Tab-separated table of C-alpha atoms and ligand atoms in Angstrom:
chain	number	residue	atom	x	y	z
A	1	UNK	CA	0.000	0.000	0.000
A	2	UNK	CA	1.190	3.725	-0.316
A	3	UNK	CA	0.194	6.356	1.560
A	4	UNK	CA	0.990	9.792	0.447
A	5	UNK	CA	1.180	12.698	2.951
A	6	UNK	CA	2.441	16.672	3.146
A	7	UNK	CA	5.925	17.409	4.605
A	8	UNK	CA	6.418	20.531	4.786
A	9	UNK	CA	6.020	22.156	1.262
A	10	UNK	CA	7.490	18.829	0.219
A	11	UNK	CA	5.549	15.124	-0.115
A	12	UNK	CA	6.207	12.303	1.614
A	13	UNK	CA	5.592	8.458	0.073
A	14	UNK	CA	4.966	6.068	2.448
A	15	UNK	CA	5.109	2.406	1.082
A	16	UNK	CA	4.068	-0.338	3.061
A	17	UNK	CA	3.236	-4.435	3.634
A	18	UNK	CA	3.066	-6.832	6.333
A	19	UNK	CA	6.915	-7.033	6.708
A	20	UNK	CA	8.647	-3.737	5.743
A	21	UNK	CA	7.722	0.626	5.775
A	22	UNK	CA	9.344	2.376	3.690
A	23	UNK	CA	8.883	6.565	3.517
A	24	UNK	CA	10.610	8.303	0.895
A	25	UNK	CA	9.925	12.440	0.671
A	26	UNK	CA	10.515	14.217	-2.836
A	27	UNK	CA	13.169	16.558	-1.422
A	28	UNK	CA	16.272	15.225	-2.261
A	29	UNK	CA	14.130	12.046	-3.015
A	30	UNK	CA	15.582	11.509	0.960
A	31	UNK	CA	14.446	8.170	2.357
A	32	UNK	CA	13.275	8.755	6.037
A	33	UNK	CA	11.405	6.075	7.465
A	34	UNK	CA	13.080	2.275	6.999
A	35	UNK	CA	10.671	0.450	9.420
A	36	UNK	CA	11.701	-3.342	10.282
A	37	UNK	CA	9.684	-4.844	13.325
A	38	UNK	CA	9.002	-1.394	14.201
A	39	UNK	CA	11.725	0.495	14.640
A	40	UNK	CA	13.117	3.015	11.739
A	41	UNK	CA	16.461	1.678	10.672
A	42	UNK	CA	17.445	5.099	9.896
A	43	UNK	CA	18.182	8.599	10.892
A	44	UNK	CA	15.767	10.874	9.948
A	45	UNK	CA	14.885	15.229	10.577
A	46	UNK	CA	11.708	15.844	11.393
A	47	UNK	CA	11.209	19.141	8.771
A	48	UNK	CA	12.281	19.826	5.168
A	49	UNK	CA	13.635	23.060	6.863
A	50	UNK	CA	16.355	20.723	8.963
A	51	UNK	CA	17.366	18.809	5.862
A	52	UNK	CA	18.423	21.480	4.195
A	53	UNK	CA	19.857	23.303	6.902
A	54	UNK	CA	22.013	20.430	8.372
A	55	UNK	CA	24.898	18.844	6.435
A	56	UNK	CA	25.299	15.171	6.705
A	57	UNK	CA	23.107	14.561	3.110
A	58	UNK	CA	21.351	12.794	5.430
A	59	UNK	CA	19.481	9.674	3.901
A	60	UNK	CA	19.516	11.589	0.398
A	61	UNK	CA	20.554	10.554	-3.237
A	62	UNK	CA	23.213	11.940	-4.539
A	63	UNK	CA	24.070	13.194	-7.941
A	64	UNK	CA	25.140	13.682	-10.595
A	65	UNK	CA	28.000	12.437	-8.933
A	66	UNK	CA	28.282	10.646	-5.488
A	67	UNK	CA	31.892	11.423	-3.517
A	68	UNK	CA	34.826	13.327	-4.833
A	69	UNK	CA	36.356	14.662	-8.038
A	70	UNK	CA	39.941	16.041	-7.183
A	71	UNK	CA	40.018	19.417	-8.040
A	72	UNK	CA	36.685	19.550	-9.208
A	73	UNK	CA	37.504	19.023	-13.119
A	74	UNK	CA	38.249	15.946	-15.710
A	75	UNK	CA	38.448	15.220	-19.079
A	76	UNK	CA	35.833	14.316	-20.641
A	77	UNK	CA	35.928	12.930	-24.699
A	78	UNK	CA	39.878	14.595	-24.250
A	79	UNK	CA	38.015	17.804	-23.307
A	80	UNK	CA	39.316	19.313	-19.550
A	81	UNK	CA	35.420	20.297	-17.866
A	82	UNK	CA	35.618	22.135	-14.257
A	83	UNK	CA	32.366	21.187	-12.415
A	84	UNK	CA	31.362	23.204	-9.221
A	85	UNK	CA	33.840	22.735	-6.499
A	86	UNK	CA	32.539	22.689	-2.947
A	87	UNK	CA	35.086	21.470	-0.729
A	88	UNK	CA	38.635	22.576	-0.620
A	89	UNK	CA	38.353	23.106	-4.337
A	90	UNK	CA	37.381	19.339	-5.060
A	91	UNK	CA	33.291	18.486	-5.780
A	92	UNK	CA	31.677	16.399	-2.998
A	93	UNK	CA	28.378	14.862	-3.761
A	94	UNK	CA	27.819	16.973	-7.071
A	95	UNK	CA	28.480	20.360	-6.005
A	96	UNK	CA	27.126	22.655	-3.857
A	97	UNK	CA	23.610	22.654	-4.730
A	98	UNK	CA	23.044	19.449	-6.156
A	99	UNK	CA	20.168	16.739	-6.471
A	100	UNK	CA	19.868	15.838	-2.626
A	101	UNK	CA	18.169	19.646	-2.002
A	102	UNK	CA	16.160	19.221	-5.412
A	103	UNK	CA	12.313	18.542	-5.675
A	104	UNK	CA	11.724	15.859	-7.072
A	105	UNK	CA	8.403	14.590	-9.123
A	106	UNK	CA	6.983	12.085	-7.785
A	107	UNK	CA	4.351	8.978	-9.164
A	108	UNK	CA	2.996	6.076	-7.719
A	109	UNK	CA	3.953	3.225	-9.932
A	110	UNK	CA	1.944	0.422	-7.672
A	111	UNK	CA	0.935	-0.725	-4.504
A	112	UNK	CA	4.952	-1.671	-3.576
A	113	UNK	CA	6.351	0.788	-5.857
A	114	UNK	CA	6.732	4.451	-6.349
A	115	UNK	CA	8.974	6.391	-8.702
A	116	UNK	CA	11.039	10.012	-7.956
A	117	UNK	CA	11.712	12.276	-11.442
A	118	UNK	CA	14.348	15.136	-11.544
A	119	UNK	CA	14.951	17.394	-14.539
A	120	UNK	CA	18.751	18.372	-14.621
A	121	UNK	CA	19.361	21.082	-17.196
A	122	UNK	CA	22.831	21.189	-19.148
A	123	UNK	CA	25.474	22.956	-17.088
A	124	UNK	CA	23.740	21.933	-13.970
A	125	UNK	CA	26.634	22.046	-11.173
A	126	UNK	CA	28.660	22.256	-14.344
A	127	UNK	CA	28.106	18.573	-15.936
A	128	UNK	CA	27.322	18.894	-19.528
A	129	UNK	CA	23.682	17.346	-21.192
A	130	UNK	CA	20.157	17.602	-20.322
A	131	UNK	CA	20.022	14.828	-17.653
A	132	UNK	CA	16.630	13.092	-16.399
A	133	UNK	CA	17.276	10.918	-13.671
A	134	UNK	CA	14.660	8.158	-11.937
A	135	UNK	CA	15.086	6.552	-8.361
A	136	UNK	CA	12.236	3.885	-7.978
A	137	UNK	CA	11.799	2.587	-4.648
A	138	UNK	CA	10.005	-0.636	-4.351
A	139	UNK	CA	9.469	-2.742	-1.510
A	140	UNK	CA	9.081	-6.545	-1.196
A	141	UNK	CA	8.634	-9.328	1.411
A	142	UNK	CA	11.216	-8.085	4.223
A	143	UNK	CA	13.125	-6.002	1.852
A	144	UNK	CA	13.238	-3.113	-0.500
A	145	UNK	CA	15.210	-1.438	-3.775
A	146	UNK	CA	16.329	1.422	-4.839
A	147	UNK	CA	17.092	1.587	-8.710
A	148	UNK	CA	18.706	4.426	-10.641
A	149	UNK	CA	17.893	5.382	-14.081
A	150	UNK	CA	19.070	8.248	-16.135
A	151	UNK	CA	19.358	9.167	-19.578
A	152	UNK	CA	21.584	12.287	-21.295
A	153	UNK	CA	21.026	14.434	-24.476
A	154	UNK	CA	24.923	14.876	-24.364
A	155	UNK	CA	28.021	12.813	-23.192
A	156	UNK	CA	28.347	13.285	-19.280
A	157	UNK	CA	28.835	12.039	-15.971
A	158	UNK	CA	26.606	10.194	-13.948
A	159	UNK	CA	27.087	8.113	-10.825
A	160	UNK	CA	24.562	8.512	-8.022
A	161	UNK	CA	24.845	6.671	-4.640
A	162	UNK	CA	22.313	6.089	-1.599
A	163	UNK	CA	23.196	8.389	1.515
A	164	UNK	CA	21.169	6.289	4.453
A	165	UNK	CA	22.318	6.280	7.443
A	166	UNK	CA	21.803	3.067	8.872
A	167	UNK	CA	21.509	3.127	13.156
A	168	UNK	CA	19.960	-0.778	12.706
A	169	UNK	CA	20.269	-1.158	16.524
A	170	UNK	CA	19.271	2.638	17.787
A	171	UNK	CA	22.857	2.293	19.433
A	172	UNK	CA	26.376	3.232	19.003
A	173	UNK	CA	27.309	2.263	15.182
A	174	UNK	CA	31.033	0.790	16.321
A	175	UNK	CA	28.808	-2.201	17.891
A	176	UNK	CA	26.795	-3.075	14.971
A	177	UNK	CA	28.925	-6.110	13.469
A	178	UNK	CA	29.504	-6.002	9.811
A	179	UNK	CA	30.947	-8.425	7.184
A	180	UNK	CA	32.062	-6.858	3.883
A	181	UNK	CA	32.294	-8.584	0.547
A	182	UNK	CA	35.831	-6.946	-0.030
A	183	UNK	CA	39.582	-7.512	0.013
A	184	UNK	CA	40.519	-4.455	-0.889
A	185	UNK	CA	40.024	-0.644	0.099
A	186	UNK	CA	41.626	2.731	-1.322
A	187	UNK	CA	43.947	4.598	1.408
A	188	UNK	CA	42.742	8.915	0.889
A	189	UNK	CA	45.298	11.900	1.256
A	190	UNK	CA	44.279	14.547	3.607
A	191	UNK	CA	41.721	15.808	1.263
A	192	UNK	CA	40.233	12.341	1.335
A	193	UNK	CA	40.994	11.830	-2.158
A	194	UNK	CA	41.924	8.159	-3.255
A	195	UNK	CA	45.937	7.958	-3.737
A	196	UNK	CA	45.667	6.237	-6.615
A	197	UNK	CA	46.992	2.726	-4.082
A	198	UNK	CA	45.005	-0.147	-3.498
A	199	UNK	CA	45.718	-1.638	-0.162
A	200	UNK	CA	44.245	-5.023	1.290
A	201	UNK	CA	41.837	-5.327	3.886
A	202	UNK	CA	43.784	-6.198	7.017
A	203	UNK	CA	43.237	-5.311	10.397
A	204	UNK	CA	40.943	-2.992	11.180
A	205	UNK	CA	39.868	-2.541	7.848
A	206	UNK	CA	39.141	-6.402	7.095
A	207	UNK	CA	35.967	-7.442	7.068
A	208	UNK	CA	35.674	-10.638	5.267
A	209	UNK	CA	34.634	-12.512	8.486
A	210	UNK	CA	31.943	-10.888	10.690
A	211	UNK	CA	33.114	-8.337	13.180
A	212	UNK	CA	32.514	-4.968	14.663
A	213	UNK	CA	32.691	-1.767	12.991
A	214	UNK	CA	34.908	-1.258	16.065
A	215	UNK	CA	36.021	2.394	14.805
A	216	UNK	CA	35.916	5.685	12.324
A	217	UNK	CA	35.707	5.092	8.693
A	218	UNK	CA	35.508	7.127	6.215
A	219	UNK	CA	36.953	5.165	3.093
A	220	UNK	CA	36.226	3.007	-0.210
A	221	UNK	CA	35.840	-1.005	0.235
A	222	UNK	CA	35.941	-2.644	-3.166
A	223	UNK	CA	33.583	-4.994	-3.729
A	224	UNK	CA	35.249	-8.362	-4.430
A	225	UNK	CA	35.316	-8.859	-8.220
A	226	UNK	CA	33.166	-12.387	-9.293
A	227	UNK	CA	30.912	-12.834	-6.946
A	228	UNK	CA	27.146	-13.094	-7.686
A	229	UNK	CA	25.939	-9.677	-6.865
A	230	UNK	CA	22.050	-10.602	-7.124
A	231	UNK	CA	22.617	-13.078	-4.520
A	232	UNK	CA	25.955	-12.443	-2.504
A	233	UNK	CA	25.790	-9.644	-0.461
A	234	UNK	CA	28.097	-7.095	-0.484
A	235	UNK	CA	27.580	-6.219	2.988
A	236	UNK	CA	25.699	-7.875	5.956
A	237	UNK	CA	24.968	-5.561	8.849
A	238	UNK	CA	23.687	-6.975	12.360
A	239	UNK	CA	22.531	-5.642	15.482
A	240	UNK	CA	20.515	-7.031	17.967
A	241	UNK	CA	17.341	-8.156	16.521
A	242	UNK	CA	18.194	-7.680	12.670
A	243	UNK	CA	20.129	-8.788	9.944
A	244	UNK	CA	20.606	-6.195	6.670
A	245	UNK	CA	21.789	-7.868	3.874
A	246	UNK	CA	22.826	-5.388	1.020
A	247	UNK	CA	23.222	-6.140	-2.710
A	248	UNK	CA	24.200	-4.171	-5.468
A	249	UNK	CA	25.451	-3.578	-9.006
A	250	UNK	CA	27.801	-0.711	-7.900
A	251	UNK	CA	31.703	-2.058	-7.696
A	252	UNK	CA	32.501	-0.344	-4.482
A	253	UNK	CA	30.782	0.811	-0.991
A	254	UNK	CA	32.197	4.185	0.790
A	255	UNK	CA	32.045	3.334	4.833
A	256	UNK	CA	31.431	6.872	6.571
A	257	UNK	CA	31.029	6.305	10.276
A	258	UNK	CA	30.515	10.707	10.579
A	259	UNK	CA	30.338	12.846	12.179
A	260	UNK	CA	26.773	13.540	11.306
A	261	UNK	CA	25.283	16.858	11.723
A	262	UNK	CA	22.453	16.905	13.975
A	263	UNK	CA	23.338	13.974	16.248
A	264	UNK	CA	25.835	11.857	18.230
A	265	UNK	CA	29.073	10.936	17.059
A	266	UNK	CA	28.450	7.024	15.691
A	267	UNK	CA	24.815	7.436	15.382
A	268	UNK	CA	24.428	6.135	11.947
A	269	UNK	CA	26.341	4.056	9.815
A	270	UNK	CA	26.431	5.504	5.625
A	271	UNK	CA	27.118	2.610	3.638
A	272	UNK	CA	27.478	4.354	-0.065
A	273	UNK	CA	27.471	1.761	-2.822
A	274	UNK	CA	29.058	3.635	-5.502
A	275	UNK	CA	31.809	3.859	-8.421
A	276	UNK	CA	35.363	4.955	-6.920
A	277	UNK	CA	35.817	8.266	-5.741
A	278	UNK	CA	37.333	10.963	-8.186
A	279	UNK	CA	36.707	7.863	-10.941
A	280	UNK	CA	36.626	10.390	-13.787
A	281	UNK	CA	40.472	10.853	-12.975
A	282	UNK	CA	41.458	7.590	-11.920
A	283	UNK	CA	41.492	5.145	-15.090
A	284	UNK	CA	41.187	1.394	-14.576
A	285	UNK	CA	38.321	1.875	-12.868
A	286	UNK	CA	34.195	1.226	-13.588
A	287	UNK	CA	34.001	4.732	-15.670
A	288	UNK	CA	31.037	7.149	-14.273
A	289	UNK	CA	30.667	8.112	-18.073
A	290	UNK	CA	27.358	8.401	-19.315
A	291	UNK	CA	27.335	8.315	-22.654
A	292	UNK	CA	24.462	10.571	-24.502
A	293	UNK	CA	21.046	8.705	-25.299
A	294	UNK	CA	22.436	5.509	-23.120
A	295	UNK	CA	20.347	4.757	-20.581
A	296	UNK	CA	21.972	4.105	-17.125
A	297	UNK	CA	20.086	1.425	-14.509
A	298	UNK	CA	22.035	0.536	-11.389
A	299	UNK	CA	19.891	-1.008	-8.471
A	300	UNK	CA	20.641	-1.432	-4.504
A	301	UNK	CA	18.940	-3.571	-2.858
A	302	UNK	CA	18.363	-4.714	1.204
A	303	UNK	CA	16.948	-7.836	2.522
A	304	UNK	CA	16.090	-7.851	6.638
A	305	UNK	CA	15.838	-10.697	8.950
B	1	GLA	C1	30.620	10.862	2.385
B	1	GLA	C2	32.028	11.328	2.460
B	1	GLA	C3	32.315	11.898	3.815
B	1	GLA	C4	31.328	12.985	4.163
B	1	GLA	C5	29.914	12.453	3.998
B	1	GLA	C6	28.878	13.526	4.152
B	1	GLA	O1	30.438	9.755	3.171
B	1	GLA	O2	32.931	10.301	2.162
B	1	GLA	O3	33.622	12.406	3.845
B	1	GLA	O4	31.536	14.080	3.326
B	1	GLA	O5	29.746	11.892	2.743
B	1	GLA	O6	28.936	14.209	5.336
């Protein structure tokens, strides 16, 4: 069932069965309500007025680009493009005004389904093309997705991520016992841009075997190449009385353990599935190229128990 409500001057979508609640609002097409046995799985504001106020990109989509271009600029079809910077000259998250403070259209698709519209004109942030991206969220038994569509009248960039914050126990995040589908992670400079090195998961950072989050994080697991990713998961979360399984399409997942504006340090967990940060100038990696009239799809997915 969906319910649809006011928040604010914004909407909110509330999608719903026996198992799983799911509320999605159309600014920033923001998910805010994850409801597993009744309790929301997620941090959430309580106004469209706090969203855009605080700073986290709390629960939003991202875009055009999720995470970091160095220096805010790439070449593009051997062309150098600047995009908006708007963090010590690098773009974070698409630049300073991007999709996650946008309205976005929204239409019931179905009783488990409901689809978010945004209109991003050419030059938007700087990325070239007339870009319309879709973010369906469906829900099914004990579980929902999230699935990314876009198309472009010109060549461009596109590569969107998922900002929840997951706080699957309502406790402190270092608790919550994760097991990551990786081997490998990218060490950042002090600008937290990738340094081009691709280190192995030991220690703290090694995952492969359930353990606790244990500490801060703020870095790129890649997702082990070859496995199954429609039925391994490329992350299992657990707390107390739940299991989150997450599967994707994307090839990596950025761990950010916050802060997060708005509430106490380790609060929430962001689990980004994404392409590598600053991708556009790092080749050898999934490109975030988005070529014109192609028509991206990408899907993330979470199963509870
Ligand atoms: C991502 C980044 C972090 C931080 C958050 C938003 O997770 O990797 O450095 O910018 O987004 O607060």
């Amino acid at each position: 069932m969906v319910k649809k409500e006011a928040f604010g001057e914004f909407e909110k979508y509330t999608i719903s069965n026996d198992g799983i609640l799911v509320s999605v609002t159309t600014l920033g097409a923001t998910l805010t309500d994850v409801c597993f046995k009744g309790k929301n799985r997620v941090l959430s504001y309580g106004s469209p007025e706090e969203y855009l106020a605080r700073k986290s990109y709390l629960c939003a989509i991202i875009g055009r680009y999720a995470n970091r271009i160095e220096n805010a600029e790439f070449k593009l079809n051997g062309e150098l493009l600047k995009v908006t910077p708007n963090e010590n000259g690098n773009q974070l998250h698409g630049g300073p005004d991007a999709f996650d403070r946008r309205e976005w259209k929204a239409e019931i698709l179905d009783d488990n389904a409901v689809k978010f519209e945004l209109f991003s004109p050419d030059g938007d942030n700087g990325y070239p093309g007339n870009l319309t991206a879709t973010v369906i969220y469906s829900i099914f038994k004990d579980g929902f997705r999230i699935t990314f569509e876009a198309e472009s009248d010109k060549d461009t960039l596109f590569a969107p991520t998922t900002h929840a914050y997951w706080q699957i126990d309502g406790s402190d995040v270092r608790d919550d016992v994760l097991t990551f589908d990786s081997e490998k992670y990218l060490p950042v400079d002090e600008r937290l841009i990738p340094t081009g090195a691709e280190l192995e998961t030991a220690d703290a950072f090694d995952f492969r075997s359930p353990k606790k989050v244990g500490g801060f994080f703020d870095h790129c697991f890649l997702l082990r190449e070859g496995s199954d990713r429609k039925t391994v998961p490329a992350l299992t979360l657990t707390g107390r009385d739940v299991t989150m399984e997450l599967f994707t399409d994307f090839p990596a997942v950025q761990m950010y353990t916050g802060p997060i504006d708005g509430f106490d340090d380790y609060a929430g967990l962001a689990l980004e599935p994404e392409v590598v940060p600053n991708s556009p100038n790092m080749p050898g990696y999934e490109s975030p190229v988005l070529k014109k009239g192609e028509k991206y799809s990408k899907f993330v997915e979470y199963r509870f128990k």
